[in-house]
Short mmCIF file of N, CA and C in Angstrom, two decimals:
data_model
loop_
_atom_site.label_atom_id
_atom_site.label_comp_id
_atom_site.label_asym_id
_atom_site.label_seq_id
_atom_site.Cartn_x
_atom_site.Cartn_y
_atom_site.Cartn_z
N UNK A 1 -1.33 -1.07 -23.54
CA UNK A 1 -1.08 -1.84 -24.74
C UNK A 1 -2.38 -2.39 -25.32
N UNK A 2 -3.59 -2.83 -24.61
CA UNK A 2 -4.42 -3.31 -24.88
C UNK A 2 -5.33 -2.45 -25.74
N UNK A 3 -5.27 -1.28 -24.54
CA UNK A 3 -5.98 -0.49 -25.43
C UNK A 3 -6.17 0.17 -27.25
N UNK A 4 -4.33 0.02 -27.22
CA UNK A 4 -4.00 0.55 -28.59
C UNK A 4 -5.07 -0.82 -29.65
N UNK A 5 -4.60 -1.80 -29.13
CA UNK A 5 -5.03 -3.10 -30.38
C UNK A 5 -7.19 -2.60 -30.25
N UNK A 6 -7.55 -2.63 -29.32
CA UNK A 6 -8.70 -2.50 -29.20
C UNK A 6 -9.43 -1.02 -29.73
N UNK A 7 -8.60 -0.36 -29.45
CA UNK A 7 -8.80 1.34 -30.20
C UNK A 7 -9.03 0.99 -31.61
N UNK A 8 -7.97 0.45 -32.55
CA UNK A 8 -7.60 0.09 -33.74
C UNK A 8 -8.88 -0.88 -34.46
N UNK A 9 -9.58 -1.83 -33.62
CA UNK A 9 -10.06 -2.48 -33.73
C UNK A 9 -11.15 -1.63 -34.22
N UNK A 10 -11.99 -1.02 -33.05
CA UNK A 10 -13.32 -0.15 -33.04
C UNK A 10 -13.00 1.11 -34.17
N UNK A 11 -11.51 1.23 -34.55
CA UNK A 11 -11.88 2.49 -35.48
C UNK A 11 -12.54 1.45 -36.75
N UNK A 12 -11.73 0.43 -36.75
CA UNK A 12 -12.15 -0.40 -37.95
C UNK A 12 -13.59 -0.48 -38.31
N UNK A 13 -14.04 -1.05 -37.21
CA UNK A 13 -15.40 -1.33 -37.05
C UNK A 13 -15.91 0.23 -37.32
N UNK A 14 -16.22 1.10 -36.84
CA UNK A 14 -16.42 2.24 -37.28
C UNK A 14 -16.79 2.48 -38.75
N UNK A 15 -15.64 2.78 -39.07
CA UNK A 15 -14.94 2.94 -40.71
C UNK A 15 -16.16 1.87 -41.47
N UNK A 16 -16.27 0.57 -41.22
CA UNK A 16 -17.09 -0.14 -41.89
C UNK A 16 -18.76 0.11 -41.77
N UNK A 17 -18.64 0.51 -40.59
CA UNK A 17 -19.92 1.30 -40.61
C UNK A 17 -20.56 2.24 -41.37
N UNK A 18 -19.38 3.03 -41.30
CA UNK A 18 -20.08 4.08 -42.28
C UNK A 18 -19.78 4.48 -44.24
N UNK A 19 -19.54 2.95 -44.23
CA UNK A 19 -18.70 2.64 -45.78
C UNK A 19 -20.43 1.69 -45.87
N UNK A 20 -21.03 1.14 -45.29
CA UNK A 20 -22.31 1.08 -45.18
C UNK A 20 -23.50 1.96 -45.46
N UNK A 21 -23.23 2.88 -44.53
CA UNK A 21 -24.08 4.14 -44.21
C UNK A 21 -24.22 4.58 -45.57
N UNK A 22 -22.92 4.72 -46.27
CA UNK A 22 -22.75 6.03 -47.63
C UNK A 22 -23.62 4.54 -49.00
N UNK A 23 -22.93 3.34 -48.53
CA UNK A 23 -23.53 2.47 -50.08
C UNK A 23 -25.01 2.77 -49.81
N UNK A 24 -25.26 2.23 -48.70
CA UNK A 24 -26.72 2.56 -48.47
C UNK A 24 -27.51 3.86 -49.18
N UNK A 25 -27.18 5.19 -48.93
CA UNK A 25 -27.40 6.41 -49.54
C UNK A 25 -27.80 6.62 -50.44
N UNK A 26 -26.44 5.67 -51.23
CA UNK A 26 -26.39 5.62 -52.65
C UNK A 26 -27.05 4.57 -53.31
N UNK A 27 -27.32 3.51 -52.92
CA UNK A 27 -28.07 1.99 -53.30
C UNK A 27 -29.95 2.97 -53.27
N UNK A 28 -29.89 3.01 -52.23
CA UNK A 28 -31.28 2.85 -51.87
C UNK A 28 -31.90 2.10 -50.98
N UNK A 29 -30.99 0.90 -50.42
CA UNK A 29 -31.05 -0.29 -50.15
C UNK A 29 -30.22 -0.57 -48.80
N UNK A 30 -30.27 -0.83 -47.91
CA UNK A 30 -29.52 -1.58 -46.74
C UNK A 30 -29.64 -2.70 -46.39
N UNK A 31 -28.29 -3.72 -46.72
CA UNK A 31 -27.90 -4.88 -46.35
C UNK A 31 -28.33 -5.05 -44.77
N UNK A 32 -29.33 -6.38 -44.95
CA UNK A 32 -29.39 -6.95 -43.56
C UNK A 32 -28.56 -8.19 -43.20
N UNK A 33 -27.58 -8.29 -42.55
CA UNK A 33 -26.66 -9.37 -42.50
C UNK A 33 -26.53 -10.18 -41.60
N UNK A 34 -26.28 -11.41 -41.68
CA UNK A 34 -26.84 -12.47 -40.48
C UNK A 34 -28.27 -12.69 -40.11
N UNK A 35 -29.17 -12.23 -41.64
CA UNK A 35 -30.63 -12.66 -40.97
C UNK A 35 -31.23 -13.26 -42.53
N UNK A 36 -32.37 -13.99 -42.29
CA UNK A 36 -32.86 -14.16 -43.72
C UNK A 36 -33.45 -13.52 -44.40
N UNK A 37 -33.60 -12.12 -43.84
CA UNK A 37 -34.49 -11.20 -44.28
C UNK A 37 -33.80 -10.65 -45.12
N UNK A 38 -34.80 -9.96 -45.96
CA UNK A 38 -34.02 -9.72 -47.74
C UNK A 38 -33.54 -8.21 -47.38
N UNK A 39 -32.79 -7.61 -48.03
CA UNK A 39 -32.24 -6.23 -48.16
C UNK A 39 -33.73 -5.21 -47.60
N UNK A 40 -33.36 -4.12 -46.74
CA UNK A 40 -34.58 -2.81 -46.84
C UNK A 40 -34.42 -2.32 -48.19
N UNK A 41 -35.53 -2.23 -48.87
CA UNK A 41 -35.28 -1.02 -49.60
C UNK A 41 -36.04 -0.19 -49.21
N UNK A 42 -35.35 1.71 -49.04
CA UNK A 42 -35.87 2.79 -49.28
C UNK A 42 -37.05 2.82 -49.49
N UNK A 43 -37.26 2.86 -50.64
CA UNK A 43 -39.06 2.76 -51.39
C UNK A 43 -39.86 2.63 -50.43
N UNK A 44 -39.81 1.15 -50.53
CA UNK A 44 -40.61 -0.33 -50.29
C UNK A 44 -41.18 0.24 -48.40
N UNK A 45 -40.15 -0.09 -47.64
CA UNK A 45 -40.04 0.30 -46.27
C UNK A 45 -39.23 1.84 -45.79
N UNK A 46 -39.97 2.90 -45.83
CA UNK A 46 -38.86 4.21 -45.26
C UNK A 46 -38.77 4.03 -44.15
N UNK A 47 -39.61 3.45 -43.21
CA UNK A 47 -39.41 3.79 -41.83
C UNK A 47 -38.68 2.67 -41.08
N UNK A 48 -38.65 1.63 -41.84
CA UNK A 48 -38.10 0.47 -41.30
C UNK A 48 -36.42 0.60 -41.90
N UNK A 49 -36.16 1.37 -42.80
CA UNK A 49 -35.05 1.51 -43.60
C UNK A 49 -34.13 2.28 -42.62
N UNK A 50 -34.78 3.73 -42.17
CA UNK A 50 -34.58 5.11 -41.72
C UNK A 50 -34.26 4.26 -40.00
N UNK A 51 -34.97 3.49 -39.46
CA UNK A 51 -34.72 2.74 -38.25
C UNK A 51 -33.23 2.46 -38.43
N UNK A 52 -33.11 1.17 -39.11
CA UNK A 52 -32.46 0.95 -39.55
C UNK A 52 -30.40 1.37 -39.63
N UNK A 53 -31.33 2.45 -40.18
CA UNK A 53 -29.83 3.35 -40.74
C UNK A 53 -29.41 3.88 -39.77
N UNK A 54 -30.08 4.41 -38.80
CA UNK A 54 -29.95 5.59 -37.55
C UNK A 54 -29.07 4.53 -36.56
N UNK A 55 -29.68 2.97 -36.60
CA UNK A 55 -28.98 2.15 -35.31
C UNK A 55 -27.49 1.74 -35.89
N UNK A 56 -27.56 1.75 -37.59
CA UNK A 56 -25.88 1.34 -37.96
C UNK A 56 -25.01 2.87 -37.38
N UNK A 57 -25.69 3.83 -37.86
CA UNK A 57 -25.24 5.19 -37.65
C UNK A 57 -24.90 5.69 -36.01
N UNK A 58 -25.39 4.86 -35.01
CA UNK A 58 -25.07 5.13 -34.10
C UNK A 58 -23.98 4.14 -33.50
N UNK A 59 -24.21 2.81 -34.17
CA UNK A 59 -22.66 2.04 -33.74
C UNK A 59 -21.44 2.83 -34.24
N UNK A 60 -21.61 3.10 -35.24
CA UNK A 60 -20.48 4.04 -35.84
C UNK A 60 -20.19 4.60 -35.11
N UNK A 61 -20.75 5.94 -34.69
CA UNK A 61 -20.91 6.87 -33.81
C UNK A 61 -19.98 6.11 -32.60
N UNK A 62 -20.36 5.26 -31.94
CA UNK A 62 -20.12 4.71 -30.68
C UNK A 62 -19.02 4.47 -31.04
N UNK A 63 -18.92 3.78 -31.71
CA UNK A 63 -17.11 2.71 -32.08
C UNK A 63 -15.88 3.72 -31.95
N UNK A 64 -16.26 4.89 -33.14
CA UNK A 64 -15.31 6.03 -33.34
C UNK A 64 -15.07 6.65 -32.10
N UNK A 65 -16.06 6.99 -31.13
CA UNK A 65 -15.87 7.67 -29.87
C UNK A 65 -15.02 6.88 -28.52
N UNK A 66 -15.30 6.02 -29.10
CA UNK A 66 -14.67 5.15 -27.86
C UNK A 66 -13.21 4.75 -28.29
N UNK A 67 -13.43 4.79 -29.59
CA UNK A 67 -12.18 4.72 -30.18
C UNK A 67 -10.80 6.19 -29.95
N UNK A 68 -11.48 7.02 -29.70
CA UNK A 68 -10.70 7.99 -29.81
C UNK A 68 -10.24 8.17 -28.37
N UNK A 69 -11.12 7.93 -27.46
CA UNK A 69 -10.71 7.64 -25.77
C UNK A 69 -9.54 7.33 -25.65
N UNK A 70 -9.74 5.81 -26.54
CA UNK A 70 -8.71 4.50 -25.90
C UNK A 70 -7.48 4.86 -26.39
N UNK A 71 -7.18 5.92 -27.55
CA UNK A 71 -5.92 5.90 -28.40
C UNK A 71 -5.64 7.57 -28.11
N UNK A 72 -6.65 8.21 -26.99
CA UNK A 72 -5.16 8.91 -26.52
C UNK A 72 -4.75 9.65 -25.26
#
């Protein structure tokens, strides 16, 4: 039972991940959240951006996989 609510959870988390990933793409720009540091932009920082993107891209990654374990 637990698992189902917690599966559900991490697809969520997932899903928001990569509804991130794609604005990002398309912005230019990746939201840094919970810090005072201003948005990456593309341009400005590639490698700090491209960091960045790869570690949201791998929670994703993670969430969805573990997600798919737990739900079946």
């Amino acid at each position: 039972m637990i698992d189902t609510s917690v599966g559900v959870v991490l697809i969520i988390i997932g899903l928001l991940a990569l509804v991130v990933l794609a604005r990002s793409l398309k912005t230019g720009t990746l939201a840094v959240f919970f810090t005072q540091r201003p948005d990456i932009v593309r341009a400005e920082q590639p490698l700090r951006f491209w960091t960045q993107f790869s570690g949201v891209g791998v929670v994703a990654l993670l969430a969805l996989f573990v997600a798919a374990l737990l739900l079946t």
